[in-house]
Short mmCIF file of C-alpha atoms in Angstrom, two decimals:
data_model
loop_
_atom_site.label_atom_id
_atom_site.label_comp_id
_atom_site.label_asym_id
_atom_site.label_seq_id
_atom_site.Cartn_x
_atom_site.Cartn_y
_atom_site.Cartn_z
CA MET A 24 -0.92 35.59 5.11
CA HIS A 25 -2.74 32.27 4.73
CA ARG A 26 -5.46 31.40 2.23
CA TYR A 27 -7.36 28.14 2.11
CA MET A 28 -10.10 26.81 -0.14
CA GLN A 29 -11.68 23.35 -0.40
CA VAL A 30 -13.61 22.35 -3.53
CA PRO A 31 -15.51 19.07 -4.15
CA PRO A 32 -14.81 17.03 -7.29
CA SER A 33 -17.30 16.27 -10.02
CA ILE A 34 -19.73 13.42 -9.40
CA ALA A 35 -17.88 11.36 -12.02
CA LEU A 36 -14.65 11.47 -9.98
CA SER A 37 -16.12 11.52 -6.47
CA GLY A 38 -15.36 7.82 -6.08
CA PHE A 39 -11.63 8.57 -6.32
CA ILE A 40 -11.15 12.18 -5.22
CA LYS A 41 -12.33 13.44 -1.82
CA HIS A 42 -11.76 17.11 -2.58
CA TYR A 43 -9.34 19.65 -3.99
CA LEU A 44 -7.40 21.92 -1.63
CA PHE A 45 -5.88 25.26 -2.55
CA LEU A 46 -3.40 26.61 0.01
CA GLU A 47 -1.44 29.83 -0.19
CA THR A 48 0.94 31.35 2.33
CA THR A 49 3.59 34.07 2.11
CA THR A 50 6.43 34.58 4.53
CA GLU A 51 10.12 35.40 4.15
CA ALA A 52 11.20 33.34 7.15
CA VAL A 53 11.54 29.58 6.83
CA LYS A 54 8.29 28.07 8.11
CA GLN A 55 8.01 24.60 9.61
CA LEU A 56 5.06 22.67 8.22
CA ARG A 57 3.74 19.32 9.40
CA LEU A 58 1.72 16.78 7.45
CA PHE A 59 0.14 14.07 9.56
CA ALA A 60 -2.09 11.06 8.99
CA ASP A 61 -5.72 11.56 7.98
CA GLY A 62 -6.35 8.25 6.17
CA HIS A 63 -6.00 9.77 2.70
CA THR A 64 -3.30 10.14 0.08
CA GLY A 65 -2.73 13.05 -2.25
CA TRP A 66 -1.18 14.61 -5.34
CA VAL A 67 0.48 17.98 -4.70
CA PHE A 68 1.17 20.68 -7.29
CA SER A 69 3.49 23.45 -6.09
CA PHE A 70 3.24 26.55 -8.28
CA LYS A 71 5.48 29.10 -6.56
CA ASP A 72 8.39 28.50 -4.17
CA ARG A 73 8.95 24.80 -3.74
CA LEU A 74 8.53 22.97 -0.47
CA ILE A 75 11.63 21.71 1.32
CA ARG A 76 11.74 18.14 2.62
CA GLY A 77 14.76 18.73 4.86
CA PHE A 78 18.27 20.15 5.12
CA THR A 79 21.73 18.66 4.68
CA ALA A 80 24.46 18.87 7.32
CA ASP A 81 25.54 22.26 5.93
CA ASP A 82 21.94 23.58 5.92
CA THR A 83 21.48 23.22 2.16
CA PRO A 84 17.76 22.73 1.46
CA ALA A 85 16.58 19.52 -0.22
CA TYR A 86 13.62 20.56 -2.34
CA LEU A 87 10.58 18.48 -3.14
CA PRO A 88 9.52 18.15 -6.79
CA ASP A 89 7.07 20.68 -8.21
CA SER A 90 4.56 17.83 -8.47
CA PHE A 91 4.51 14.78 -6.22
CA VAL A 92 2.26 12.08 -4.77
CA TYR A 93 2.35 11.16 -1.09
CA GLY A 94 1.15 7.83 0.28
CA GLN A 95 -0.51 7.09 3.59
CA VAL A 96 1.25 8.90 6.42
CA ASN A 97 1.68 6.52 9.32
CA ALA A 98 2.58 9.26 11.79
CA PHE A 99 3.75 12.71 10.68
CA ARG A 100 6.23 14.29 8.28
CA ASP A 101 7.89 17.70 8.64
CA LEU A 102 8.32 19.93 5.60
CA TYR A 103 9.55 23.50 5.32
CA GLY A 104 8.73 26.48 3.17
CA HIS A 105 9.57 30.12 2.67
CA GLY A 106 8.51 32.88 0.35
CA HIS A 107 5.32 32.40 -1.64
CA ILE A 108 3.87 28.90 -1.26
CA SER A 109 0.96 28.14 -3.58
CA LEU A 110 -0.34 24.58 -3.56
CA MET A 111 -3.09 22.64 -5.26
CA ILE A 112 -3.66 19.28 -3.58
CA VAL A 113 -5.81 16.54 -5.03
CA VAL A 114 -6.88 14.66 -1.89
CA PHE A 115 -7.68 11.06 -2.78
CA HIS A 116 -9.98 8.65 -0.99
CA ALA A 117 -8.12 6.01 1.00
CA HIS A 118 -8.43 3.35 -1.72
CA ALA A 119 -7.71 5.59 -4.71
CA VAL A 120 -3.99 4.84 -5.18
CA TYR A 121 -4.79 1.18 -5.76
CA SER A 122 -7.89 1.97 -7.83
CA LEU A 123 -6.06 4.44 -10.07
CA LEU A 124 -2.70 2.71 -10.45
CA GLY A 125 -3.24 -0.95 -9.62
CA ILE A 126 -0.25 -0.99 -7.25
CA PRO A 127 -0.39 -1.99 -3.58
CA SER A 128 -1.01 1.18 -1.58
CA GLY A 129 1.25 -0.08 1.19
CA GLU A 130 4.24 0.42 -1.13
CA LEU A 131 3.70 4.18 -0.93
CA LYS A 132 3.25 4.39 2.84
CA ASP A 133 5.33 7.21 4.34
CA ASP A 134 6.77 7.92 0.89
CA ILE A 135 6.79 10.86 -1.51
CA LEU A 136 7.29 10.20 -5.22
CA PRO A 137 7.64 12.48 -8.24
CA THR A 138 4.33 12.28 -10.06
CA ALA A 139 5.87 11.20 -13.34
CA GLU A 140 7.07 7.96 -11.70
CA LEU A 141 3.43 6.99 -11.19
CA PHE A 142 1.47 8.73 -13.94
CA GLY A 143 4.17 9.12 -16.63
CA THR A 144 5.00 12.09 -18.82
CA ALA A 145 1.33 13.04 -19.11
CA ALA A 146 1.58 14.25 -15.50
CA GLU A 147 4.43 16.60 -16.44
CA THR A 148 2.33 18.01 -19.27
CA LEU A 149 -0.56 18.49 -16.85
CA TYR A 150 1.65 20.47 -14.46
CA ASP A 151 2.83 22.77 -17.26
CA ARG A 152 -0.77 23.41 -18.33
CA LEU A 153 -1.83 24.12 -14.74
CA LEU A 154 0.88 26.77 -14.46
CA GLU A 155 -0.69 28.60 -17.39
CA GLN A 156 -4.13 28.77 -15.75
CA PRO A 157 -4.61 31.41 -13.04
CA GLY A 158 -8.15 30.39 -12.09
CA ILE A 159 -9.14 27.66 -9.66
CA SER A 160 -12.03 26.37 -11.76
CA GLU A 161 -9.78 26.12 -14.83
CA LYS A 162 -7.16 24.19 -12.86
CA ILE A 163 -9.77 21.77 -11.55
CA GLN A 164 -11.13 21.19 -15.04
CA LEU A 165 -7.65 20.30 -16.32
CA VAL A 166 -7.19 17.77 -13.52
CA GLU A 167 -10.64 16.30 -14.11
CA ASP A 168 -9.92 15.97 -17.83
CA PHE A 169 -6.62 14.24 -16.99
CA PHE A 170 -8.31 11.65 -14.79
CA GLY A 171 -11.13 11.17 -17.27
CA THR A 172 -8.54 10.17 -19.85
CA TRP A 173 -6.47 8.18 -17.35
CA LEU A 174 -9.40 6.04 -16.25
CA SER A 175 -10.56 5.27 -19.78
CA GLY A 176 -10.29 1.50 -20.18
CA LYS A 177 -8.60 1.03 -16.79
CA SER A 178 -10.07 -0.94 -13.90
CA PHE A 179 -8.27 -1.78 -10.65
CA PRO A 180 -11.10 -2.44 -8.17
CA VAL A 181 -10.21 -2.84 -4.52
CA GLN A 182 -11.49 -6.09 -3.00
CA PRO A 183 -15.08 -5.72 -1.69
CA PRO A 184 -14.19 -6.91 1.86
CA VAL A 185 -11.63 -4.10 2.09
CA ILE A 186 -14.15 -1.45 1.04
CA ALA A 187 -16.72 -2.89 3.46
CA ALA A 188 -14.20 -2.84 6.33
CA MET A 189 -13.06 0.70 5.50
CA ARG A 190 -16.63 2.03 5.46
CA PHE A 191 -17.51 0.21 8.68
CA ILE A 192 -14.48 1.71 10.45
CA ALA A 193 -15.42 5.20 9.26
CA ALA A 194 -19.08 4.79 10.23
CA SER A 195 -18.04 3.47 13.65
CA LYS A 196 -15.70 6.45 14.19
CA GLY A 197 -12.77 4.09 14.56
CA LEU A 198 -14.30 2.21 17.48
CA VAL A 199 -14.16 -1.31 16.06
CA THR A 200 -12.58 -4.62 17.01
CA VAL A 201 -10.76 -7.10 14.82
CA GLN A 202 -13.48 -9.63 15.59
CA GLN A 203 -16.15 -7.26 14.26
CA LEU A 204 -14.22 -6.78 11.03
CA THR A 205 -13.63 -10.49 10.48
CA GLN A 206 -17.31 -11.22 11.09
CA LEU A 207 -18.33 -8.43 8.71
CA THR A 208 -16.02 -9.48 5.88
CA GLY A 209 -15.83 -13.25 6.39
CA CYS A 210 -12.03 -13.01 6.15
CA HIS A 211 -9.48 -14.34 8.60
CA GLU A 212 -7.56 -11.63 10.45
CA ARG A 213 -4.25 -12.02 8.60
CA LYS A 214 -5.89 -12.24 5.19
CA LEU A 215 -7.94 -9.12 5.87
CA GLU A 216 -4.89 -7.22 7.13
CA ARG A 217 -2.87 -8.09 4.00
CA ALA A 218 -5.72 -7.12 1.68
CA PHE A 219 -6.50 -3.95 3.62
CA THR A 220 -2.86 -2.81 3.62
CA ALA A 221 -2.61 -3.45 -0.12
CA GLY A 222 -5.86 -1.60 -0.89
CA ILE A 223 -5.70 1.23 1.66
CA GLY A 224 -2.02 1.53 2.59
CA VAL A 225 -2.21 0.88 6.34
CA SER A 226 -3.61 -1.92 8.50
CA PRO A 227 -7.23 -1.88 9.75
CA LYS A 228 -5.95 -1.13 13.27
CA GLN A 229 -3.89 1.83 12.04
CA PHE A 230 -6.78 3.13 9.95
CA SER A 231 -9.11 2.90 12.95
CA GLY A 232 -6.64 4.89 15.05
CA ILE A 233 -6.45 7.60 12.39
CA VAL A 234 -10.24 7.81 12.11
CA LYS A 235 -10.57 8.12 15.89
CA LEU A 236 -7.91 10.84 15.96
CA HIS A 237 -9.91 12.92 13.48
CA VAL A 238 -13.11 12.40 15.42
CA PHE A 239 -11.30 14.01 18.35
CA LEU A 240 -10.02 16.85 16.15
CA ARG A 241 -13.58 17.60 15.03
CA CYS A 242 -14.66 17.66 18.68
CA LEU A 243 -11.76 19.98 19.49
CA LYS A 244 -12.62 22.31 16.62
CA THR A 245 -16.33 22.56 17.37
CA SER A 246 -16.15 22.76 21.18
CA PRO A 247 -15.56 25.94 23.24
CA SER A 248 -11.92 26.49 24.15
CA SER A 249 -12.88 26.08 27.81
CA THR A 250 -13.96 22.46 27.27
CA HIS A 251 -11.70 20.10 29.21
CA LEU A 252 -9.65 17.65 27.16
CA THR A 253 -10.83 14.73 29.30
CA SER A 254 -14.41 15.35 28.21
CA LEU A 255 -13.38 15.53 24.54
CA ALA A 256 -11.30 12.37 24.92
CA TYR A 257 -14.32 10.42 26.20
CA ASP A 258 -16.49 11.83 23.41
CA ALA A 259 -14.02 10.55 20.80
CA GLY A 260 -13.78 7.09 22.38
CA TYR A 261 -10.47 7.31 24.24
CA ALA A 262 -10.28 5.56 27.60
CA ASP A 263 -8.87 8.61 29.38
CA GLN A 264 -6.83 11.75 28.81
CA PRO A 265 -3.38 10.06 29.08
CA HIS A 266 -4.47 7.58 26.36
CA LEU A 267 -5.57 10.48 24.18
CA ILE A 268 -2.28 12.32 24.68
CA ARG A 269 -0.20 9.22 23.79
CA GLU A 270 -2.18 8.54 20.63
CA PHE A 271 -2.34 12.21 19.63
CA LYS A 272 1.41 12.65 20.03
CA LYS A 273 2.12 9.44 18.11
CA TYR A 274 0.28 10.73 15.07
CA THR A 275 1.02 14.47 15.23
CA GLY A 276 4.19 14.81 17.30
CA LEU A 277 2.28 17.24 19.52
CA THR A 278 0.14 17.17 22.61
CA PRO A 279 -3.46 18.36 22.21
CA SER A 280 -2.56 21.51 24.17
CA GLN A 281 0.34 22.26 21.83
CA TYR A 282 -1.97 21.73 18.88
CA ARG A 283 -4.40 24.23 20.35
CA HIS A 284 -1.86 26.97 21.06
CA GLN A 285 1.30 26.55 18.97
CA VAL A 286 0.20 25.74 15.42
CA HIS A 287 -1.96 27.18 12.68
CA PRO A 288 -3.96 24.54 10.76
CA LEU A 289 -3.60 25.14 7.02
CA ALA A 290 -5.82 22.10 6.44
CA VAL A 291 -7.20 19.32 8.60
CA ASN A 292 -3.87 17.44 8.59
CA PHE A 293 -1.42 20.15 7.47
CA LEU A 294 -0.06 22.52 10.11
CA ALA A 295 2.12 25.61 10.20
CA PHE A 296 4.01 26.28 13.41
CA ARG A 297 3.45 29.74 14.78
CA SER A 298 6.97 30.16 16.02
CA PRO A 299 10.28 28.38 15.29
CA GLY A 300 10.86 25.39 17.52
CA ALA A 301 7.31 25.37 18.84
#
């Protein structure tokens, strides 16, 4: 059984939070899950059986914390779960880690940290209060109240050229050149890359690749299953199907055909494999 719900944040927090995700799945067998890059970071609350980040040499599971923050995912990360998985995920905008914490987002790339290391003991209190609330709207209100308090008197604005470059890449569906970005921002290439990595967590080139990947995924989702991959590749801006396959596999660990037939999307960038080893 899989359940999925996506809820927008309040207007007051829409500059930091993209949306809230609620995911629920039950299975006795160990299930392989895959998180891959979508240009965003997130805060995960796990309310039932904890997720597993891997196994030791003697197959002992290494559990993730009940509450953790993940940074930008440069490629993909495999997790595992069994039993009753119930997750609330606060999906942040690309610049939110810097804006909320004032730390370079690149320091969290491909990393998972216990929430208390970033937000302190107040985050532990928040988790305990969320456990007591069965309703989705009540959980969201607690998180919104937390961030309302957290942001009071704090200001860590991302540099304007970084925001301008990020928005231009998104509007262009990832089809941008370095020259276009330097002309837009007035920054030299290396300066822009350093600032972008600090504010967003990945380089402009990596961010563009991620945006283009998700343009293709939207095409794949909305097109008839009979549509040839070459046609979808052109629509998303890839030079040809082999280029698409290389880029797709780099970010997801799968070919587009495997994505179509061997996995169940729990969310846009969170997959459950339909069969072990698939």
